[in-house]
Amino acid sequence: MHSLLNGLECRACCTQVPADRLVGVCPNCGHALLATYDLDAARSQLSPKRWRERPGGVWRYRELLPVGADGSIVTLGESESPAMRLGEPSSAPGIELWVKDDGRLPTGAFKAREMAVAISRAKELGASSVFLPSTGNAGIAAAAYGARAGLPVRVYLTDAAPRETAAAMRALGASVRTVRGTMTEAREAALEQEPGRGSVELSTMREPYRLEGTKTMGFELFDRFGAAGLPDAVVYPTGGGLGLVGMFKAFSELRALGWLERMPRLIAVQSEGCAPIVKALREGRARADPWPHPAEFAGGLTVPAPFSSERVLEAIRWSGGSGVAVPREAIRAAERAVARRLGIVTGEEGAATFAALSPLVRAGTVRPGERVLLYLTGAGFPAGLPRLAEQLTTSEPSPRG
Ligand SMILES: [Zn+2]
């Protein structure tokens, strides 16, 4: 098994860049670079059956990931995240409802997929340290994989993140600077501090390899359901949108290999307090404008100016998907209901997909008879449980006895 990576390309200006050195964005136009693979070789060497004979998880898809040498792989034992069928929801009669729960991955979120691949590749290409702005989960994953790789990590953390988040990053050996504001301000702070340090930026879409980690979300869905049984729609909580671009890239590569004809419609869910992608979809625009006054809420959903939003919008549109924004009260209510009725402590991001179900049914975006999968991108632990407990004491009637 070896990587079939054969280069990097910019979709905006078609520039090709060699993949054998550390690189950030397109040197020509500043847009995101995407990894390309020798798919002819993949077609002759691989098959879905051969994949399924291997242990599940990120590295099952080794040939279509960018890490060259086996010895470069930095792993915390990423397993395949579970997909579970739920009962028919009262808010969506006739829908066959599934969840896929990335809260079970190392560090409790899909960010483990990204950082397993990005940190492995950064180390392989000789990075001496890495940095990123984060609302929480990406920083924790970078800290953990950085610790495993022996690579110093600096996180510029938005101040809305719960206190436990910074503590977890520091416990994992990362240095953390808390920045007032959103991801926009956190990145500005990073760009003031980092020049001259020889460090590698791991911001969403500003290096090519985190995206390759999110691709495994799509590969796992394909493995789990098969080409004929894939969900009709995948409902995905969207901040930076990397997961959508990753799943779209996975399904596109599977299609190029001749293994897949129809891909799921990708449906973005955002919070009404910060919904630049949904707004751009509604207005038919090719790129999202920065959201002017984002509400400080669900961390991973609050990305007012997603970088390379063109790729996110393209993934949604080309899959036949769409987007919906839901109010924060509905997200909070869904978080409580999902914990109490389903036993799943998901973050506000995951809860947003449940909150979106009813508006999606009303709009006819998902229809009775369809198989719909809600993607839970992370667990509500450790910050979620204390918050839920606090809400219980303030907003729930006590049981009568
Ligand atoms: Zn370019």
Short mmCIF file of C-alpha atoms and ligand atoms in Angstrom, two decimals:
data_model
loop_
_atom_site.label_atom_id
_atom_site.label_comp_id
_atom_site.label_asym_id
_atom_site.label_seq_id
_atom_site.Cartn_x
_atom_site.Cartn_y
_atom_site.Cartn_z
CA MET A 1 0.00 0.00 0.00
CA HIS A 2 1.27 3.42 -0.88
CA SER A 3 -0.07 6.88 -1.61
CA LEU A 4 -1.05 7.60 -5.23
CA LEU A 5 -0.78 11.35 -4.66
CA ASN A 6 0.60 12.93 -7.83
CA GLY A 7 0.25 16.67 -7.33
CA LEU A 8 -1.77 19.65 -6.17
CA GLU A 9 -4.07 21.78 -8.28
CA CYS A 10 -5.89 25.08 -7.94
CA ARG A 11 -9.49 24.84 -9.13
CA ALA A 12 -9.74 28.62 -9.48
CA CYS A 13 -6.86 29.19 -11.95
CA CYS A 14 -5.84 25.61 -12.93
CA THR A 15 -2.25 26.04 -11.67
CA GLN A 16 -0.52 22.71 -10.92
CA VAL A 17 1.90 22.56 -8.00
CA PRO A 18 4.22 19.70 -7.03
CA ALA A 19 3.19 17.97 -3.81
CA ASP A 20 6.68 17.09 -2.59
CA ARG A 21 7.21 20.16 -0.39
CA LEU A 22 5.33 22.20 2.22
CA VAL A 23 2.87 24.51 0.52
CA GLY A 24 -0.15 26.56 1.61
CA VAL A 25 -2.44 28.18 -0.95
CA CYS A 26 -2.08 28.57 -4.74
CA PRO A 27 1.09 30.61 -5.42
CA ASN A 28 -0.62 32.16 -8.45
CA CYS A 29 -4.03 33.31 -7.14
CA GLY A 30 -4.19 32.56 -3.41
CA HIS A 31 -7.09 30.09 -3.56
CA ALA A 32 -7.14 26.63 -2.02
CA LEU A 33 -4.97 23.85 -3.43
CA LEU A 34 -6.50 20.38 -3.79
CA ALA A 35 -4.59 17.09 -3.84
CA THR A 36 -4.78 14.96 -6.99
CA TYR A 37 -4.12 11.22 -7.35
CA ASP A 38 -3.21 8.77 -10.08
CA LEU A 39 -6.74 7.42 -10.44
CA ASP A 40 -5.78 5.14 -13.36
CA ALA A 41 -3.39 3.33 -11.04
CA ALA A 42 -6.06 3.31 -8.34
CA ARG A 43 -8.54 1.72 -10.76
CA SER A 44 -6.15 -1.15 -11.48
CA GLN A 45 -4.85 -1.63 -7.93
CA LEU A 46 -7.94 -1.08 -5.79
CA SER A 47 -11.49 -2.30 -5.40
CA PRO A 48 -14.22 -1.63 -2.83
CA LYS A 49 -13.88 -5.25 -1.75
CA ARG A 50 -10.14 -4.91 -1.12
CA TRP A 51 -10.76 -1.79 0.96
CA ARG A 52 -13.36 -3.60 3.06
CA GLU A 53 -10.93 -6.41 3.85
CA ARG A 54 -8.75 -3.93 5.75
CA PRO A 55 -9.31 -2.59 9.29
CA GLY A 56 -11.82 0.27 9.26
CA GLY A 57 -10.89 3.88 9.81
CA VAL A 58 -8.95 6.69 8.18
CA TRP A 59 -5.97 4.64 6.97
CA ARG A 60 -8.08 2.04 5.16
CA TYR A 61 -8.03 4.53 2.26
CA ARG A 62 -4.26 4.89 2.30
CA GLU A 63 -3.76 5.06 -1.51
CA LEU A 64 -6.10 8.04 -1.81
CA LEU A 65 -4.51 9.90 1.10
CA PRO A 66 -1.38 12.05 0.76
CA VAL A 67 0.98 10.47 3.31
CA GLY A 68 3.92 8.79 1.56
CA ALA A 69 5.79 6.55 3.97
CA ASP A 70 4.08 4.22 6.47
CA GLY A 71 6.52 5.50 9.07
CA SER A 72 5.13 9.02 8.66
CA ILE A 73 1.65 8.06 9.81
CA VAL A 74 0.70 9.71 13.09
CA THR A 75 -2.25 7.85 14.54
CA LEU A 76 -4.34 7.78 17.71
CA GLY A 77 -6.24 4.70 16.55
CA GLU A 78 -8.87 6.34 14.34
CA SER A 79 -11.64 3.81 13.84
CA GLU A 80 -14.64 3.98 11.54
CA SER A 81 -17.30 6.13 13.22
CA PRO A 82 -20.64 4.39 13.76
CA ALA A 83 -23.68 4.96 11.56
CA MET A 84 -26.94 4.20 13.37
CA ARG A 85 -30.52 4.05 12.25
CA LEU A 86 -32.96 6.00 14.41
CA GLY A 87 -36.71 5.56 14.71
CA GLU A 88 -38.97 7.53 12.41
CA PRO A 89 -38.91 11.10 13.70
CA SER A 90 -42.23 12.80 14.51
CA SER A 91 -40.89 15.95 12.86
CA ALA A 92 -40.19 14.06 9.62
CA PRO A 93 -42.78 11.29 9.04
CA GLY A 94 -41.82 8.70 6.44
CA ILE A 95 -38.12 9.57 6.51
CA GLU A 96 -35.63 6.77 7.13
CA LEU A 97 -33.33 8.58 9.52
CA TRP A 98 -29.69 7.78 10.26
CA VAL A 99 -26.91 9.47 12.16
CA LYS A 100 -23.17 9.08 11.75
CA ASP A 101 -21.41 9.99 14.97
CA ASP A 102 -17.88 11.36 14.68
CA GLY A 103 -18.03 12.13 18.40
CA ARG A 104 -16.55 8.63 18.82
CA LEU A 105 -13.28 9.51 17.12
CA PRO A 106 -10.08 10.37 19.06
CA THR A 107 -10.49 13.89 20.54
CA GLY A 108 -14.26 13.56 20.10
CA ALA A 109 -14.77 15.19 16.70
CA PHE A 110 -14.28 14.79 12.94
CA LYS A 111 -11.29 17.10 13.32
CA ALA A 112 -9.33 13.97 14.27
CA ARG A 113 -9.65 12.82 10.64
CA GLU A 114 -8.24 16.11 9.40
CA MET A 115 -5.39 16.37 11.85
CA ALA A 116 -4.36 12.71 11.58
CA VAL A 117 -3.69 13.36 7.89
CA ALA A 118 -2.51 16.99 8.01
CA ILE A 119 -0.09 16.51 10.93
CA SER A 120 1.27 13.28 9.43
CA ARG A 121 1.91 15.03 6.14
CA ALA A 122 3.31 18.22 7.74
CA LYS A 123 5.77 16.12 9.71
CA GLU A 124 6.68 14.04 6.68
CA LEU A 125 7.48 17.20 4.70
CA GLY A 126 9.69 18.56 7.48
CA ALA A 127 7.50 21.07 9.38
CA SER A 128 9.09 22.27 12.62
CA SER A 129 5.87 23.63 14.18
CA VAL A 130 2.24 24.30 13.22
CA PHE A 131 -0.40 26.88 14.16
CA LEU A 132 -4.09 27.47 13.57
CA PRO A 133 -7.03 29.60 14.66
CA SER A 134 -9.76 27.49 16.24
CA THR A 135 -13.12 27.64 17.98
CA GLY A 136 -12.22 24.46 19.89
CA ASN A 137 -12.36 21.05 18.27
CA ALA A 138 -9.75 21.59 15.56
CA GLY A 139 -7.32 23.01 18.11
CA ILE A 140 -7.80 20.05 20.45
CA ALA A 141 -7.22 17.60 17.60
CA ALA A 142 -4.14 19.50 16.41
CA ALA A 143 -2.78 19.53 19.96
CA ALA A 144 -3.30 15.79 20.36
CA TYR A 145 -1.82 14.76 17.01
CA GLY A 146 0.98 17.32 17.44
CA ALA A 147 1.83 15.74 20.79
CA ARG A 148 1.86 12.31 19.18
CA ALA A 149 4.09 13.58 16.35
CA GLY A 150 6.41 15.56 18.63
CA LEU A 151 5.47 18.70 16.70
CA PRO A 152 4.90 21.98 18.58
CA VAL A 153 1.35 23.35 18.12
CA ARG A 154 0.13 26.91 18.72
CA VAL A 155 -3.62 27.53 18.87
CA TYR A 156 -5.30 30.93 18.55
CA LEU A 157 -8.55 30.19 20.32
CA THR A 158 -11.73 32.27 20.05
CA ASP A 159 -12.80 33.52 23.48
CA ALA A 160 -16.33 32.08 23.20
CA ALA A 161 -14.81 28.60 23.64
CA PRO A 162 -15.56 26.99 27.02
CA ARG A 163 -12.74 27.17 29.59
CA GLU A 164 -12.27 23.40 29.45
CA THR A 165 -11.20 23.71 25.82
CA ALA A 166 -8.06 25.74 26.46
CA ALA A 167 -7.24 23.53 29.44
CA ALA A 168 -7.51 20.41 27.26
CA MET A 169 -5.19 21.91 24.62
CA ARG A 170 -2.61 22.90 27.25
CA ALA A 171 -2.82 19.46 28.81
CA LEU A 172 -1.89 18.11 25.38
CA GLY A 173 1.17 20.35 25.29
CA ALA A 174 -0.06 23.05 22.89
CA SER A 175 0.46 26.72 23.57
CA VAL A 176 -2.85 28.59 23.52
CA ARG A 177 -3.61 32.25 23.03
CA THR A 178 -7.21 33.31 23.58
CA VAL A 179 -8.42 35.95 21.13
CA ARG A 180 -11.51 38.11 21.51
CA GLY A 181 -13.85 37.67 18.55
CA THR A 182 -14.48 35.05 15.87
CA MET A 183 -12.25 32.96 13.62
CA THR A 184 -11.52 36.11 11.62
CA GLU A 185 -9.90 37.87 14.59
CA ALA A 186 -8.20 34.68 15.77
CA ARG A 187 -6.49 34.29 12.41
CA GLU A 188 -5.47 37.96 12.35
CA ALA A 189 -3.81 37.47 15.75
CA ALA A 190 -2.00 34.41 14.41
CA LEU A 191 -0.71 36.31 11.40
CA GLU A 192 0.71 39.01 13.71
CA GLN A 193 2.56 36.48 15.85
CA GLU A 194 3.72 33.77 13.49
CA PRO A 195 5.85 35.36 10.76
CA GLY A 196 9.53 34.51 11.11
CA ARG A 197 8.86 31.34 13.10
CA GLY A 198 9.06 29.01 10.11
CA SER A 199 5.74 27.52 11.18
CA VAL A 200 3.09 25.88 8.98
CA GLU A 201 -0.47 27.23 8.98
CA LEU A 202 -3.15 24.56 9.37
CA SER A 203 -6.20 26.83 8.85
CA THR A 204 -9.17 25.34 6.98
CA MET A 205 -8.38 25.14 3.23
CA ARG A 206 -5.15 27.13 3.60
CA GLU A 207 -3.15 23.92 3.34
CA PRO A 208 -4.23 21.00 1.15
CA TYR A 209 -4.19 18.02 3.53
CA ARG A 210 -6.82 18.55 6.23
CA LEU A 211 -9.34 18.26 3.40
CA GLU A 212 -7.95 14.83 2.51
CA GLY A 213 -8.75 13.70 6.06
CA THR A 214 -12.38 14.82 5.74
CA LYS A 215 -12.60 12.83 2.51
CA THR A 216 -12.65 9.69 4.65
CA MET A 217 -16.16 10.72 5.83
CA GLY A 218 -17.41 10.09 2.31
CA PHE A 219 -15.37 6.91 1.89
CA GLU A 220 -16.79 5.51 5.13
CA LEU A 221 -20.36 6.25 4.03
CA PHE A 222 -19.66 4.46 0.75
CA ASP A 223 -18.20 1.47 2.64
CA ARG A 224 -21.08 1.34 5.11
CA PHE A 225 -24.01 1.72 2.72
CA GLY A 226 -22.60 0.58 -0.62
CA ALA A 227 -23.02 2.48 -3.89
CA ALA A 228 -26.70 1.54 -4.20
CA GLY A 229 -27.65 2.20 -0.59
CA LEU A 230 -26.04 5.58 0.04
CA PRO A 231 -28.33 8.09 1.79
CA ASP A 232 -30.35 10.31 -0.53
CA ALA A 233 -29.25 13.31 1.52
CA VAL A 234 -26.55 14.06 4.09
CA VAL A 235 -27.40 16.93 6.44
CA TYR A 236 -24.22 18.60 7.61
CA PRO A 237 -23.52 21.34 10.19
CA THR A 238 -21.52 23.94 8.35
CA GLY A 239 -18.97 26.46 9.55
CA GLY A 240 -15.86 26.45 7.37
CA GLY A 241 -17.51 23.74 5.26
CA LEU A 242 -14.45 21.50 4.97
CA GLY A 243 -16.51 18.35 5.61
CA LEU A 244 -18.80 19.13 2.68
CA VAL A 245 -15.88 19.72 0.33
CA GLY A 246 -14.23 16.54 1.63
CA MET A 247 -17.31 14.35 1.13
CA PHE A 248 -17.88 15.81 -2.32
CA LYS A 249 -14.25 15.12 -3.24
CA ALA A 250 -14.57 11.54 -1.95
CA PHE A 251 -17.75 10.87 -3.97
CA SER A 252 -16.21 12.51 -7.04
CA GLU A 253 -13.12 10.29 -6.82
CA LEU A 254 -15.31 7.20 -6.34
CA ARG A 255 -17.25 8.24 -9.41
CA ALA A 256 -14.04 8.71 -11.41
CA LEU A 257 -13.03 5.20 -10.35
CA GLY A 258 -16.32 3.91 -11.77
CA TRP A 259 -17.52 2.67 -8.38
CA LEU A 260 -20.35 5.12 -7.87
CA GLU A 261 -23.00 6.76 -10.05
CA ARG A 262 -25.26 8.79 -7.78
CA MET A 263 -23.96 10.78 -4.82
CA PRO A 264 -26.02 12.00 -1.83
CA ARG A 265 -27.35 15.55 -1.90
CA LEU A 266 -25.24 17.56 0.54
CA ILE A 267 -27.35 19.87 2.72
CA ALA A 268 -25.62 22.58 4.77
CA VAL A 269 -27.08 23.62 8.13
CA GLN A 270 -26.02 26.91 9.68
CA SER A 271 -27.14 28.95 12.66
CA GLU A 272 -29.31 31.98 11.84
CA GLY A 273 -26.77 34.04 13.78
CA CYS A 274 -24.07 33.31 11.19
CA ALA A 275 -25.19 31.84 7.87
CA PRO A 276 -22.98 33.14 5.04
CA ILE A 277 -23.12 29.88 3.04
CA VAL A 278 -26.92 29.58 3.21
CA LYS A 279 -27.27 33.23 2.20
CA ALA A 280 -24.97 32.75 -0.81
CA LEU A 281 -26.98 29.67 -1.86
CA ARG A 282 -30.25 31.60 -1.65
CA GLU A 283 -28.85 34.49 -3.64
CA GLY A 284 -27.26 32.24 -6.25
CA ARG A 285 -23.79 33.63 -5.63
CA ALA A 286 -20.53 31.84 -6.42
CA ARG A 287 -18.88 32.95 -3.18
CA ALA A 288 -20.07 33.87 0.31
CA ASP A 289 -19.81 37.42 1.61
CA PRO A 290 -18.48 37.80 5.17
CA TRP A 291 -21.33 37.73 7.73
CA PRO A 292 -21.33 41.20 9.30
CA HIS A 293 -22.30 40.68 12.97
CA PRO A 294 -22.04 36.99 13.85
CA ALA A 295 -23.79 35.86 17.03
CA GLU A 296 -21.38 34.31 19.51
CA PHE A 297 -22.85 30.87 19.59
CA ALA A 298 -22.25 27.27 18.51
CA GLY A 299 -18.48 27.43 18.09
CA GLY A 300 -17.90 25.39 14.95
CA LEU A 301 -20.89 27.00 13.22
CA THR A 302 -19.63 30.54 13.76
CA VAL A 303 -17.31 31.07 10.80
CA PRO A 304 -18.31 34.45 9.38
CA ALA A 305 -15.92 34.41 6.41
CA PRO A 306 -15.22 30.85 5.27
CA PHE A 307 -12.07 30.71 3.12
CA SER A 308 -12.55 29.30 -0.39
CA SER A 309 -16.32 29.37 0.05
CA GLU A 310 -16.47 28.78 -3.73
CA ARG A 311 -15.47 25.16 -3.12
CA VAL A 312 -18.09 24.73 -0.38
CA LEU A 313 -20.88 26.19 -2.54
CA GLU A 314 -19.77 24.10 -5.50
CA ALA A 315 -19.87 20.89 -3.39
CA ILE A 316 -23.44 21.65 -2.27
CA ARG A 317 -24.73 22.69 -5.70
CA TRP A 318 -23.01 20.02 -7.77
CA SER A 319 -24.34 17.31 -5.45
CA GLY A 320 -27.88 18.68 -5.98
CA GLY A 321 -28.01 19.87 -2.37
CA SER A 322 -29.09 23.04 -0.60
CA GLY A 323 -28.86 24.86 2.74
CA VAL A 324 -30.97 25.89 5.71
CA ALA A 325 -30.41 28.24 8.66
CA VAL A 326 -31.99 27.43 12.03
CA PRO A 327 -32.53 29.62 15.09
CA ARG A 328 -30.29 29.16 18.12
CA GLU A 329 -33.26 28.37 20.38
CA ALA A 330 -34.14 25.44 18.10
CA ILE A 331 -30.54 24.19 18.25
CA ARG A 332 -30.48 24.35 22.05
CA ALA A 333 -33.86 22.61 22.27
CA ALA A 334 -32.66 19.88 19.89
CA GLU A 335 -29.50 19.39 21.95
CA ARG A 336 -31.61 18.75 25.06
CA ALA A 337 -34.08 16.49 23.25
CA VAL A 338 -31.36 14.41 21.60
CA ALA A 339 -29.60 13.83 24.92
CA ARG A 340 -32.79 12.91 26.75
CA ARG A 341 -34.55 10.84 24.10
CA LEU A 342 -31.67 9.30 22.17
CA GLY A 343 -28.83 9.19 24.72
CA ILE A 344 -26.54 11.08 22.39
CA VAL A 345 -24.60 14.03 23.78
CA THR A 346 -23.75 15.85 20.59
CA GLY A 347 -22.41 19.37 20.35
CA GLU A 348 -24.48 22.30 19.21
CA GLU A 349 -23.18 21.59 15.70
CA GLY A 350 -24.67 18.08 15.63
CA ALA A 351 -27.84 19.31 17.34
CA ALA A 352 -28.30 21.82 14.52
CA THR A 353 -28.87 18.94 12.06
CA PHE A 354 -31.80 17.66 14.18
CA ALA A 355 -33.17 21.20 14.42
CA ALA A 356 -33.01 21.43 10.62
CA LEU A 357 -35.13 18.32 9.97
CA SER A 358 -38.52 19.88 10.35
CA PRO A 359 -37.81 22.96 8.14
CA LEU A 360 -36.24 20.67 5.52
CA VAL A 361 -39.37 18.49 5.44
CA ARG A 362 -41.65 21.54 5.25
CA ALA A 363 -39.64 22.89 2.33
CA GLY A 364 -39.73 19.52 0.55
CA THR A 365 -35.92 19.40 0.58
CA VAL A 366 -36.11 15.93 2.10
CA ARG A 367 -39.12 13.78 1.33
CA PRO A 368 -40.97 10.74 2.74
CA GLY A 369 -39.43 7.49 1.53
CA GLU A 370 -35.93 8.94 1.50
CA ARG A 371 -32.92 7.80 3.49
CA VAL A 372 -31.51 10.84 5.28
CA LEU A 373 -28.31 10.92 7.32
CA LEU A 374 -27.56 13.57 9.93
CA TYR A 375 -23.82 14.02 10.32
CA LEU A 376 -22.88 14.53 13.96
CA THR A 377 -19.45 16.12 13.68
CA GLY A 378 -18.51 15.92 17.34
CA ALA A 379 -19.43 14.93 20.86
CA GLY A 380 -20.79 17.38 23.41
CA PHE A 381 -18.12 16.25 25.88
CA PRO A 382 -16.43 17.74 27.83
CA ALA A 383 -18.06 21.15 27.55
CA GLY A 384 -21.51 20.00 26.57
CA LEU A 385 -22.54 18.10 29.67
CA PRO A 386 -22.01 20.91 32.19
CA ARG A 387 -23.87 23.24 29.84
CA LEU A 388 -26.75 20.80 29.52
CA ALA A 389 -26.85 20.36 33.28
CA GLU A 390 -26.95 24.11 33.73
CA GLN A 391 -29.78 24.43 31.24
CA LEU A 392 -31.70 21.70 33.02
CA THR A 393 -31.66 23.67 36.25
CA THR A 394 -32.69 26.88 34.53
CA SER A 395 -35.14 25.84 31.85
CA GLU A 396 -36.71 22.46 32.63
CA PRO A 397 -39.57 21.87 35.02
CA SER A 398 -38.56 19.52 37.82
CA PRO A 399 -40.29 16.14 37.83
CA ARG A 400 -43.42 15.95 39.93
CA GLY A 401 -43.35 13.25 42.50
ZN ZN B 1 -4.83 29.51 -8.36
#
